[in-house]
mmCIF file of C-alpha atoms and ligand atoms in Angstrom:
data_model
loop_
_atom_site.group_PDB
_atom_site.id
_atom_site.type_symbol
_atom_site.label_atom_id
_atom_site.label_comp_id
_atom_site.label_asym_id
_atom_site.label_seq_id
_atom_site.Cartn_x
_atom_site.Cartn_y
_atom_site.Cartn_z
ATOM 1 C CA MET A 1 53.230 -45.526 -28.977
ATOM 2 C CA ASN A 2 52.216 -47.977 -31.715
ATOM 3 C CA GLU A 3 50.509 -46.308 -34.638
ATOM 4 C CA TRP A 4 47.331 -48.370 -34.073
ATOM 5 C CA GLU A 5 46.904 -47.210 -30.458
ATOM 6 C CA PRO A 6 45.082 -43.925 -31.249
ATOM 7 C CA ASN A 7 42.622 -45.912 -33.373
ATOM 8 C CA VAL A 8 42.026 -48.383 -30.546
ATOM 9 C CA GLU A 9 41.403 -45.554 -28.087
ATOM 10 C CA ARG A 10 39.076 -43.817 -30.548
ATOM 11 C CA GLN A 11 37.027 -47.003 -30.927
ATOM 12 C CA LEU A 12 36.905 -47.604 -27.153
ATOM 13 C CA ARG A 13 35.666 -44.024 -26.621
ATOM 14 C CA ARG A 14 32.912 -44.678 -29.161
ATOM 15 C CA ASP A 15 32.046 -47.979 -27.442
ATOM 16 C CA LEU A 16 31.823 -46.277 -24.035
ATOM 17 C CA ALA A 17 29.506 -43.582 -25.456
ATOM 18 C CA LYS A 18 27.374 -46.192 -27.252
ATOM 19 C CA PHE A 19 26.803 -48.327 -24.163
ATOM 20 C CA SER A 20 26.226 -45.220 -22.002
ATOM 21 C CA ARG A 21 23.455 -44.101 -24.354
ATOM 22 C CA TRP A 22 22.032 -47.608 -24.391
ATOM 23 C CA LEU A 23 21.897 -47.699 -20.557
ATOM 24 C CA SER A 24 20.163 -44.329 -20.600
ATOM 25 C CA ARG A 25 17.614 -45.430 -23.214
ATOM 26 C CA ILE A 26 16.500 -48.384 -21.083
ATOM 27 C CA GLY A 27 16.084 -46.164 -18.017
ATOM 28 C CA PHE A 28 19.007 -47.395 -15.927
ATOM 29 C CA THR A 29 20.746 -43.990 -15.495
ATOM 30 C CA PRO A 30 18.227 -41.258 -14.563
ATOM 31 C CA GLY A 31 19.668 -37.737 -14.483
ATOM 32 C CA THR A 32 23.426 -38.031 -14.446
ATOM 33 C CA ALA A 33 23.446 -41.339 -12.538
ATOM 34 C CA GLY A 34 25.730 -44.238 -13.387
ATOM 35 C CA ASN A 35 29.213 -44.551 -14.802
ATOM 36 C CA LEU A 36 31.087 -46.922 -17.088
ATOM 37 C CA SER A 37 34.764 -47.725 -17.451
ATOM 38 C CA LEU A 38 37.146 -50.023 -19.302
ATOM 39 C CA ARG A 39 40.831 -50.863 -19.279
ATOM 40 C CA LEU A 40 42.655 -48.784 -21.861
ATOM 41 C CA ASP A 41 45.901 -50.613 -21.162
ATOM 42 C CA ALA A 42 47.748 -52.105 -18.173
ATOM 43 C CA ARG A 43 48.021 -48.757 -16.361
ATOM 44 C CA ARG A 44 45.067 -46.642 -17.534
ATOM 45 C CA LEU A 45 41.267 -46.671 -17.453
ATOM 46 C CA LEU A 46 38.871 -44.867 -19.789
ATOM 47 C CA VAL A 47 35.866 -43.642 -17.768
ATOM 48 C CA THR A 48 32.661 -41.633 -18.234
ATOM 49 C CA PRO A 49 33.012 -38.259 -16.429
ATOM 50 C CA THR A 50 30.829 -36.852 -13.655
ATOM 51 C CA GLY A 51 27.862 -34.575 -14.289
ATOM 52 C CA VAL A 52 26.922 -35.657 -17.817
ATOM 53 C CA SER A 53 23.713 -37.452 -18.836
ATOM 54 C CA LYS A 54 24.570 -40.882 -20.212
ATOM 55 C CA GLY A 55 22.032 -40.174 -22.931
ATOM 56 C CA LEU A 56 23.952 -37.149 -24.218
ATOM 57 C CA ILE A 57 27.544 -38.223 -23.628
ATOM 58 C CA ARG A 58 30.074 -37.997 -26.493
ATOM 59 C CA PRO A 59 33.293 -39.957 -27.057
ATOM 60 C CA SER A 60 35.329 -36.779 -26.425
ATOM 61 C CA ASP A 61 33.769 -36.371 -22.940
ATOM 62 C CA MET A 62 35.582 -39.433 -21.535
ATOM 63 C CA VAL A 63 38.416 -39.053 -19.046
ATOM 64 C CA ILE A 64 41.531 -41.179 -18.622
ATOM 65 C CA VAL A 65 42.639 -42.083 -15.093
ATOM 66 C CA ASP A 66 45.381 -44.213 -13.582
ATOM 67 C CA LEU A 67 44.683 -47.315 -11.480
ATOM 68 C CA GLU A 68 44.345 -45.114 -8.391
ATOM 69 C CA GLY A 69 41.606 -43.058 -10.066
ATOM 70 C CA ARG A 70 43.751 -39.928 -10.622
ATOM 71 C CA LEU A 71 43.011 -37.845 -13.720
ATOM 72 C CA LEU A 72 45.609 -38.263 -16.485
ATOM 73 C CA ALA A 73 43.761 -36.755 -19.455
ATOM 74 C CA GLY A 74 40.425 -35.176 -20.367
ATOM 75 C CA SER A 75 38.727 -31.826 -19.876
ATOM 76 C CA ARG A 76 35.937 -33.083 -17.624
ATOM 77 C CA LYS A 77 35.997 -34.151 -13.965
ATOM 78 C CA VAL A 78 36.448 -37.684 -12.672
ATOM 79 C CA THR A 79 33.339 -39.272 -11.144
ATOM 80 C CA SER A 80 33.230 -39.362 -7.351
ATOM 81 C CA GLU A 81 32.427 -43.077 -7.705
ATOM 82 C CA ILE A 82 35.789 -43.893 -9.301
ATOM 83 C CA ASP A 83 36.863 -45.807 -6.156
ATOM 84 C CA MET A 84 34.214 -48.424 -6.936
ATOM 85 C CA HIS A 85 35.696 -49.027 -10.393
ATOM 86 C CA VAL A 86 39.285 -49.014 -9.160
ATOM 87 C CA ALA A 87 38.418 -51.559 -6.456
ATOM 88 C CA VAL A 88 37.044 -53.954 -9.078
ATOM 89 C CA TYR A 89 40.109 -53.664 -11.340
ATOM 90 C CA HIS A 90 42.471 -54.164 -8.392
ATOM 91 C CA VAL A 91 40.763 -57.336 -7.183
ATOM 92 C CA ARG A 92 39.823 -58.819 -10.566
ATOM 93 C CA GLU A 93 42.611 -58.981 -13.125
ATOM 94 C CA ASP A 94 40.257 -60.813 -15.471
ATOM 95 C CA VAL A 95 37.909 -57.804 -15.652
ATOM 96 C CA GLY A 96 38.141 -55.464 -18.644
ATOM 97 C CA ALA A 97 35.062 -53.286 -18.015
ATOM 98 C CA VAL A 98 32.800 -52.087 -15.188
ATOM 99 C CA VAL A 99 29.234 -50.765 -15.472
ATOM 100 C CA HIS A 100 27.508 -49.017 -12.563
ATOM 101 C CA ALA A 101 23.846 -47.972 -12.853
ATOM 102 C CA HIS A 102 20.605 -47.456 -10.928
ATOM 103 C CA PRO A 103 18.118 -49.789 -12.686
ATOM 104 C CA PRO A 104 14.774 -49.349 -10.900
ATOM 105 C CA MET A 105 13.785 -52.930 -10.008
ATOM 106 C CA ALA A 106 17.201 -54.095 -8.845
ATOM 107 C CA THR A 107 17.761 -50.810 -6.994
ATOM 108 C CA ALA A 108 14.412 -51.288 -5.232
ATOM 109 C CA PHE A 109 15.678 -54.662 -3.967
ATOM 110 C CA ALA A 110 18.872 -52.926 -2.805
ATOM 111 C CA CYS A 111 16.727 -50.295 -1.055
ATOM 112 C CA SER A 112 14.772 -53.021 0.710
ATOM 113 C CA GLY A 113 17.858 -54.732 2.102
ATOM 114 C CA ARG A 114 17.423 -57.723 -0.209
ATOM 115 C CA GLY A 115 19.894 -59.382 -2.535
ATOM 116 C CA LEU A 116 18.761 -61.588 -5.410
ATOM 117 C CA ASP A 117 19.731 -64.670 -3.470
ATOM 118 C CA GLN A 118 17.111 -67.153 -4.683
ATOM 119 C CA ILE A 119 17.725 -68.947 -7.966
ATOM 120 C CA LEU A 120 14.257 -68.840 -9.503
ATOM 121 C CA CYS A 121 15.026 -69.355 -13.189
ATOM 122 C CA GLN A 122 17.497 -71.270 -15.299
ATOM 123 C CA GLU A 123 18.815 -68.072 -16.856
ATOM 124 C CA ALA A 124 20.236 -66.987 -13.479
ATOM 125 C CA VAL A 125 22.439 -70.081 -13.259
ATOM 126 C CA MET A 126 23.610 -69.591 -16.839
ATOM 127 C CA THR A 127 24.513 -65.911 -16.352
ATOM 128 C CA VAL A 128 25.180 -64.002 -13.112
ATOM 129 C CA GLY A 129 24.149 -66.579 -10.479
ATOM 130 C CA VAL A 130 23.201 -65.231 -7.062
ATOM 131 C CA VAL A 131 23.469 -61.426 -6.895
ATOM 132 C CA PRO A 132 24.497 -60.495 -3.339
ATOM 133 C CA LEU A 133 23.835 -57.236 -1.492
ATOM 134 C CA ALA A 134 26.883 -55.196 -0.439
ATOM 135 C CA THR A 135 26.432 -53.505 2.929
ATOM 136 C CA TYR A 136 25.482 -49.825 3.032
ATOM 137 C CA ALA A 137 28.232 -47.380 2.081
ATOM 138 C CA THR A 138 28.139 -43.628 1.457
ATOM 139 C CA THR A 139 28.497 -42.998 -2.263
ATOM 140 C CA GLY A 140 31.695 -41.254 -3.303
ATOM 141 C CA THR A 141 33.658 -42.467 -0.278
ATOM 142 C CA GLY A 142 36.125 -45.285 0.295
ATOM 143 C CA GLU A 143 33.336 -47.135 2.118
ATOM 144 C CA VAL A 144 31.943 -48.316 -1.230
ATOM 145 C CA ALA A 145 35.140 -50.137 -2.216
ATOM 146 C CA ALA A 146 35.411 -51.649 1.280
ATOM 147 C CA SER A 147 31.847 -52.983 1.092
ATOM 148 C CA LEU A 148 32.555 -54.611 -2.293
ATOM 149 C CA LEU A 149 35.879 -56.250 -1.483
ATOM 150 C CA PRO A 150 34.526 -59.393 0.250
ATOM 151 C CA LEU A 151 32.111 -60.070 -2.643
ATOM 152 C CA LEU A 152 34.219 -59.254 -5.700
ATOM 153 C CA PRO A 153 36.229 -62.500 -5.913
ATOM 154 C CA ASP A 154 33.086 -64.603 -6.442
ATOM 155 C CA HIS A 155 30.573 -62.272 -8.074
ATOM 156 C CA ASP A 156 30.360 -60.299 -11.329
ATOM 157 C CA ALA A 157 27.125 -58.553 -10.319
ATOM 158 C CA ILE A 158 26.505 -56.953 -6.911
ATOM 159 C CA LEU A 159 23.645 -54.874 -5.479
ATOM 160 C CA LEU A 160 24.723 -51.782 -3.503
ATOM 161 C CA GLU A 161 22.467 -51.204 -0.483
ATOM 162 C CA ASN A 162 20.221 -48.114 -0.878
ATOM 163 C CA HIS A 163 22.117 -47.205 -4.039
ATOM 164 C CA GLY A 164 22.219 -49.316 -7.227
ATOM 165 C CA VAL A 165 24.107 -52.086 -8.994
ATOM 166 C CA VAL A 166 27.661 -52.713 -10.188
ATOM 167 C CA CYS A 167 28.566 -55.320 -12.822
ATOM 168 C CA CYS A 168 31.897 -56.289 -14.318
ATOM 169 C CA GLY A 169 32.975 -58.405 -17.262
ATOM 170 C CA GLN A 170 35.777 -59.274 -19.625
ATOM 171 C CA THR A 171 34.465 -56.682 -22.081
ATOM 172 C CA LEU A 172 32.098 -53.728 -22.058
ATOM 173 C CA PRO A 173 29.243 -55.611 -23.802
ATOM 174 C CA ASP A 174 29.747 -58.432 -21.285
ATOM 175 C CA ALA A 175 29.418 -56.088 -18.268
ATOM 176 C CA PHE A 176 26.470 -54.294 -19.909
ATOM 177 C CA MET A 177 24.551 -57.527 -20.560
ATOM 178 C CA LYS A 178 25.057 -58.599 -16.960
ATOM 179 C CA MET A 179 23.471 -55.310 -15.848
ATOM 180 C CA GLU A 180 20.477 -55.979 -18.126
ATOM 181 C CA THR A 181 20.207 -59.516 -16.724
ATOM 182 C CA VAL A 182 20.291 -58.337 -13.087
ATOM 183 C CA GLU A 183 17.350 -56.001 -13.742
ATOM 184 C CA HIS A 184 15.451 -58.779 -15.500
ATOM 185 C CA LEU A 185 16.048 -61.165 -12.564
ATOM 186 C CA ALA A 186 14.896 -58.490 -10.088
ATOM 187 C CA HIS A 187 11.719 -57.956 -12.111
ATOM 188 C CA LEU A 188 10.812 -61.626 -12.315
ATOM 189 C CA THR A 189 11.697 -62.193 -8.635
ATOM 190 C CA LEU A 190 9.284 -59.419 -7.684
ATOM 191 C CA VAL A 191 6.479 -60.761 -9.883
ATOM 192 C CA ALA A 192 7.020 -64.389 -8.810
ATOM 193 C CA HIS A 193 6.655 -63.342 -5.184
ATOM 194 C CA GLN A 194 3.617 -61.192 -5.992
ATOM 195 C CA LEU A 195 2.028 -64.258 -7.558
ATOM 196 C CA GLY A 196 2.557 -65.954 -4.215
ATOM 197 C CA SER A 197 4.044 -69.237 -5.395
ATOM 198 C CA ALA A 198 7.706 -68.581 -6.244
ATOM 199 C CA ARG A 199 9.466 -71.926 -6.746
ATOM 200 C CA PRO A 200 13.273 -71.709 -6.450
ATOM 201 C CA LEU A 201 15.268 -74.308 -8.401
ATOM 202 C CA ARG A 202 16.310 -77.355 -6.384
ATOM 203 C CA PRO A 203 20.046 -77.932 -5.678
ATOM 204 C CA GLU A 204 20.198 -80.905 -8.100
ATOM 205 C CA GLN A 205 18.569 -78.817 -10.849
ATOM 206 C CA ILE A 206 21.144 -76.072 -10.295
ATOM 207 C CA GLN A 207 23.906 -78.686 -10.463
ATOM 208 C CA GLN A 208 22.612 -80.028 -13.807
ATOM 209 C CA LEU A 209 22.484 -76.509 -15.216
ATOM 210 C CA ARG A 210 26.041 -75.831 -14.061
ATOM 211 C CA SER A 211 27.236 -78.926 -15.939
ATOM 212 C CA ALA A 212 25.359 -77.787 -19.048
ATOM 213 C CA ARG A 213 26.926 -74.347 -18.671
ATOM 214 C CA ARG A 214 30.407 -75.835 -18.471
ATOM 215 C CA LYS A 215 29.806 -77.729 -21.724
ATOM 216 C CA TYR A 216 28.416 -74.620 -23.383
ATOM 217 C CA GLN A 217 31.421 -72.675 -22.156
ATOM 218 C CA GLU A 218 33.855 -75.212 -23.633
ATOM 219 C CA ASN A 219 32.017 -75.146 -26.975
ATOM 220 C CA SER A 220 31.889 -71.341 -26.969
ATOM 221 C CA GLN A 221 35.595 -71.101 -26.306
ATOM 222 C CA ALA A 222 36.343 -73.532 -29.118
ATOM 223 C CA CYS A 223 34.074 -71.624 -31.514
ATOM 224 C CA SER A 224 35.260 -68.156 -30.547
ATOM 225 C CA SER A 225 38.978 -68.851 -30.360
ATOM 226 C CA ASP A 226 39.481 -67.167 -33.717
ATOM 227 C CA SER A 227 36.877 -64.466 -33.131
ATOM 228 C CA GLU A 228 38.069 -60.892 -33.297
ATOM 229 C CA THR A 229 34.961 -58.948 -32.365
ATOM 230 C CA GLN A 230 34.326 -57.808 -28.827
ATOM 231 C CA VAL A 231 30.610 -58.591 -29.009
ATOM 232 C CA GLN A 232 31.224 -62.239 -29.916
ATOM 233 C CA ALA A 233 33.713 -62.551 -27.060
ATOM 234 C CA ALA A 234 31.176 -60.956 -24.736
ATOM 235 C CA GLY A 235 28.527 -63.533 -25.612
ATOM 236 C CA ALA A 236 30.800 -66.389 -24.613
ATOM 237 C CA ALA A 237 31.974 -64.556 -21.511
ATOM 238 C CA THR A 238 28.437 -63.859 -20.346
ATOM 239 C CA ILE A 239 27.375 -67.469 -20.486
ATOM 240 C CA ALA A 240 30.627 -68.547 -18.861
ATOM 241 C CA THR A 241 30.104 -66.455 -15.769
HETATM 242 ZN ZN1 LIG B 301 25.590 -44.613 -8.150
#
């Protein structure tokens, strides 16, 4: 083991606790709901354990699992939803972190059998795009991974029918910001429809935004090529999605 590895793990544990508390503060993880994970290295994941409020979680509470979700280290139990995380990492080699939560607006869409499949605002094109609805699956079973598999190649944010939301990203801040964005899009979709005159963007408008996004992405990559902080990388990654 390199001598810097314990320091890296210590920082990643702190990051996982920080973003767990943040999710809790904004009301996305009532009770002990939700779980977060990140790649510790090529063979191991660092994951929040089951049965702990995300608002009270400490860096030492995290568990380490292999890429099949089996416990390798930690005194707490592995979440029953680990299959969802493992499925994402298996399908998406580009993903470094996964955030699962139950944000109220987006979960209400998922409980009404509705994905966020209308592009109503420019921000949607620049961030997560269409957010599809994965078919119903019993939480804690292999059904959840099976329902996600067809959607994972093309989507970083997915609604889980009658359950919640899962988002993935290159980094933990990236996945977290996508979760925030999904809830925001659900909120404005609801209000736009309540107002009775929701006006989805036209295909040519979406196309123009995609071109602008590509340019932004190229500039971001050029600017952040020497960046060392995860948050700066996450900003570029979010807009590039
Ligand atoms: Zn859940």
